[in-house]
Amino acid sequence: MSDDRRYWLVKSEPDVYSLHDLERDGTTYWDGVRNYQARNMMRDDMKTGDLVLYYHSNTNPPGIVGLAKVVQEGYPDPTQFDSNDKHYDPKSKADNPRWYVVDVEFVAHFDQKLDLQGLKEDEALDGMILLRKGNRLSVMPVEEHHFQRVLDLAGYAG
DNA sequence: GCCAACGTTGGC
DNA sequence: GCCAACGTTGGC
């Protein structure tokens, strides 16, 4: 039911995992998220087919660079159980995992990056979680009218 | 590299 | 269960 489709935004540092990396890989699991709010969304709310704005953080300028989509709903993040992994969590137990991932698939690059400054200046995007002061969520919901506005700004026709 | 924002941890 | 200390994020 398309009425149930939700929209999301994920942040990634391009030096760590860029949209080009996702394009190369096709799909990936969105690992390493260690924030409970973001975890809950991946575990409970992100559904197959949901569209995801792809944001590059810690780069100059930061901004939205393209689109991905959810292709596998929440399951335990394998990196939490791997003691050699940066994201290892010794407190997480296999029978009661603490952290979850979804699988995302590359959809498209936008023709140009929609930089953060420009997004802040667009009145149609007022209230977007991404633009709230102090926001540090790396996975967040996006309202449909904000999502559509971002596609319009990107000149993205699908 | 700085630092504001804010989530988590741990002593009490 | 409070809250200070600490760690991380991420814009600048």
CSV table of C-alpha atoms (C1' of nucleotides) in Angstrom, one decimal:
chain,number,residue,atom,x,y,z
A,1,MET,CA,0.0,0.0,0.0
A,2,SER,CA,1.7,3.2,-1.2
A,3,ASP,CA,-0.1,5.2,1.5
A,4,ASP,CA,2.2,3.4,4.0
A,5,ARG,CA,5.4,4.2,2.3
A,6,ARG,CA,7.7,6.3,4.5
A,7,TYR,CA,10.7,8.3,3.8
A,8,TRP,CA,14.0,8.5,5.5
A,9,LEU,CA,17.4,10.2,5.5
A,10,VAL,CA,20.7,8.5,6.4
A,11,LYS,CA,24.0,10.3,7.0
A,12,SER,CA,27.3,8.9,6.1
A,13,GLU,CA,30.8,10.3,6.0
A,14,PRO,CA,31.9,10.0,2.4
A,15,ASP,CA,35.4,9.1,3.6
A,16,VAL,CA,33.9,6.1,5.4
A,17,TYR,CA,31.1,5.1,3.0
A,18,SER,CA,30.0,7.3,0.2
A,19,LEU,CA,27.1,7.1,-2.2
A,20,HIS,CA,29.6,6.0,-4.8
A,21,ASP,CA,30.6,3.2,-2.6
A,22,LEU,CA,27.0,2.1,-2.4
A,23,GLU,CA,26.7,2.4,-6.2
A,24,ARG,CA,29.7,0.1,-6.5
A,25,ASP,CA,28.3,-2.4,-4.0
A,26,GLY,CA,24.7,-2.2,-5.1
A,27,THR,CA,23.4,-2.9,-1.7
A,28,THR,CA,24.9,-2.8,1.8
A,29,TYR,CA,23.7,-3.3,5.4
A,30,TRP,CA,23.6,0.0,7.3
A,31,ASP,CA,25.9,-1.0,10.1
A,32,GLY,CA,27.5,0.8,13.0
A,33,VAL,CA,24.5,2.8,14.2
A,34,ARG,CA,24.8,3.0,17.9
A,35,ASN,CA,22.0,5.3,18.8
A,36,TYR,CA,18.8,4.0,20.3
A,37,GLN,CA,16.4,6.3,18.4
A,38,ALA,CA,18.0,5.4,15.1
A,39,ARG,CA,18.1,1.7,16.1
A,40,ASN,CA,14.4,1.7,16.8
A,41,MET,CA,13.6,3.1,13.4
A,42,MET,CA,15.7,0.5,11.6
A,43,ARG,CA,14.3,-2.3,13.7
A,44,ASP,CA,10.7,-1.3,13.7
A,45,ASP,CA,9.8,1.3,11.1
A,46,MET,CA,11.9,1.0,7.9
A,47,LYS,CA,10.1,-1.1,5.4
A,48,THR,CA,11.0,-2.7,2.1
A,49,GLY,CA,10.5,-0.1,-0.7
A,50,ASP,CA,10.9,2.9,1.5
A,51,LEU,CA,13.0,5.6,-0.1
A,52,VAL,CA,16.0,7.1,1.6
A,53,LEU,CA,17.8,10.4,1.0
A,54,TYR,CA,21.5,9.9,1.2
A,55,TYR,CA,23.4,12.6,3.1
A,56,HIS,CA,27.1,13.2,3.2
A,57,SER,CA,28.3,14.6,6.6
A,58,ASN,CA,31.8,15.7,7.7
A,59,THR,CA,32.6,17.0,4.3
A,60,ASN,CA,32.7,20.4,2.7
A,61,PRO,CA,30.0,21.2,2.0
A,62,PRO,CA,27.7,18.6,3.7
A,63,GLY,CA,24.5,17.8,1.8
A,64,ILE,CA,22.1,15.4,0.2
A,65,VAL,CA,23.7,13.6,-2.7
A,66,GLY,CA,21.2,11.1,-3.9
A,67,LEU,CA,18.7,8.3,-3.3
A,68,ALA,CA,18.7,4.8,-1.9
A,69,LYS,CA,15.9,2.5,-0.9
A,70,VAL,CA,15.3,-0.1,1.8
A,71,VAL,CA,15.5,-3.7,0.4
A,72,GLN,CA,15.6,-5.7,3.6
A,73,GLU,CA,13.9,-4.8,6.9
A,74,GLY,CA,15.6,-4.8,10.3
A,75,TYR,CA,17.8,-7.6,11.5
A,76,PRO,CA,20.7,-7.7,14.1
A,77,ASP,CA,23.8,-5.8,13.1
A,78,PRO,CA,26.5,-8.5,12.7
A,79,THR,CA,29.3,-6.1,13.6
A,80,GLN,CA,28.1,-5.9,17.2
A,81,PHE,CA,29.3,-9.6,17.7
A,82,ASP,CA,32.6,-9.2,16.0
A,83,SER,CA,35.4,-8.5,18.5
A,84,ASN,CA,37.6,-7.4,15.6
A,85,ASP,CA,35.1,-4.8,14.4
A,86,LYS,CA,35.2,-1.1,15.3
A,87,HIS,CA,31.5,-1.4,16.2
A,88,TYR,CA,31.9,-4.4,18.5
A,89,ASP,CA,29.6,-4.3,21.5
A,90,PRO,CA,30.6,-6.7,24.2
A,91,LYS,CA,27.4,-6.1,26.1
A,92,SER,CA,25.2,-7.3,23.3
A,93,LYS,CA,24.1,-10.9,23.4
A,94,ALA,CA,23.2,-13.1,20.4
A,95,ASP,CA,19.9,-14.0,22.0
A,96,ASN,CA,19.1,-10.4,22.7
A,97,PRO,CA,20.8,-8.2,20.2
A,98,ARG,CA,21.1,-4.6,21.0
A,99,TRP,CA,21.7,-3.2,17.5
A,100,TYR,CA,19.9,-3.5,14.2
A,101,VAL,CA,20.6,-2.8,10.5
A,102,VAL,CA,18.5,-2.6,7.4
A,103,ASP,CA,19.8,-3.3,3.9
A,104,VAL,CA,19.8,-0.4,1.5
A,105,GLU,CA,20.2,-0.4,-2.3
A,106,PHE,CA,21.6,2.3,-4.5
A,107,VAL,CA,19.0,4.2,-6.6
A,108,ALA,CA,20.5,7.4,-8.0
A,109,HIS,CA,22.9,10.2,-7.7
A,110,PHE,CA,21.4,13.7,-7.9
A,111,ASP,CA,22.8,15.9,-10.7
A,112,GLN,CA,24.3,18.1,-8.0
A,113,LYS,CA,24.7,18.0,-4.2
A,114,LEU,CA,22.0,19.8,-2.3
A,115,ASP,CA,24.2,21.5,0.2
A,116,LEU,CA,23.1,22.0,3.8
A,117,GLN,CA,23.2,25.8,3.6
A,118,GLY,CA,20.8,25.8,0.6
A,119,LEU,CA,18.5,23.4,2.4
A,120,LYS,CA,18.4,25.7,5.4
A,121,GLU,CA,17.5,28.6,3.2
A,122,ASP,CA,14.5,26.8,1.6
A,123,GLU,CA,11.3,27.8,3.4
A,124,ALA,CA,9.5,24.7,2.0
A,125,LEU,CA,11.9,22.6,4.2
A,126,ASP,CA,11.2,24.4,7.4
A,127,GLY,CA,10.8,21.9,10.2
A,128,MET,CA,12.8,19.1,8.6
A,129,ILE,CA,14.6,17.1,11.3
A,130,LEU,CA,17.9,17.2,9.5
A,131,LEU,CA,17.9,21.0,9.8
A,132,ARG,CA,17.2,21.2,13.5
A,133,LYS,CA,19.9,22.7,15.5
A,134,GLY,CA,21.9,20.1,17.3
A,135,ASN,CA,20.5,17.2,15.4
A,136,ARG,CA,22.9,14.3,15.4
A,137,LEU,CA,20.7,11.4,14.4
A,138,SER,CA,22.3,9.4,11.6
A,139,VAL,CA,19.0,7.8,10.6
A,140,MET,CA,15.8,9.9,10.7
A,141,PRO,CA,12.3,10.1,9.2
A,142,VAL,CA,11.5,12.6,6.5
A,143,GLU,CA,8.0,14.0,6.0
A,144,GLU,CA,6.5,13.3,2.5
A,145,HIS,CA,6.2,17.0,1.6
A,146,HIS,CA,9.8,17.6,2.6
A,147,PHE,CA,10.9,14.5,0.6
A,148,GLN,CA,9.1,15.7,-2.5
A,149,ARG,CA,10.5,19.1,-2.1
A,150,VAL,CA,14.1,17.7,-2.0
A,151,LEU,CA,13.4,15.7,-5.2
A,152,ASP,CA,12.1,18.9,-6.8
A,153,LEU,CA,15.2,20.8,-5.8
A,154,ALA,CA,17.3,18.1,-7.2
A,155,GLY,CA,15.5,18.1,-10.5
A,156,TYR,CA,15.0,14.4,-9.9
A,157,ALA,CA,12.3,13.0,-12.2
A,158,GLY,CA,12.7,9.3,-11.1
B,1,DG,C1',41.0,21.6,15.3
B,2,DC,C1',37.3,23.7,18.0
B,3,DC,C1',33.3,23.3,20.3
B,4,DA,C1',28.1,23.0,21.0
B,5,DA,C1',24.7,19.7,21.5
B,6,DC,C1',23.4,15.8,23.5
B,7,DG,C1',23.3,10.7,24.6
B,8,DT,C1',25.4,7.4,27.8
B,9,DT,C1',27.7,5.8,31.9
B,10,DG,C1',28.6,5.2,36.5
B,11,DG,C1',29.2,6.8,41.4
B,12,DC,C1',26.6,7.8,45.0
C,1,DG,C1',17.2,7.8,40.2
C,2,DC,C1',20.0,12.0,40.0
C,3,DC,C1',23.5,14.2,37.7
C,4,DA,C1',28.5,15.2,36.6
C,5,DA,C1',31.8,13.4,33.7
C,6,DC,C1',32.7,11.6,29.5
C,7,DG,C1',32.4,10.5,24.6
C,8,DT,C1',30.6,11.2,20.0
C,9,DT,C1',28.7,13.8,16.2
C,10,DG,C1',29.2,17.0,12.9
C,11,DG,C1',29.1,21.9,11.3
C,12,DC,C1',32.2,25.4,10.9
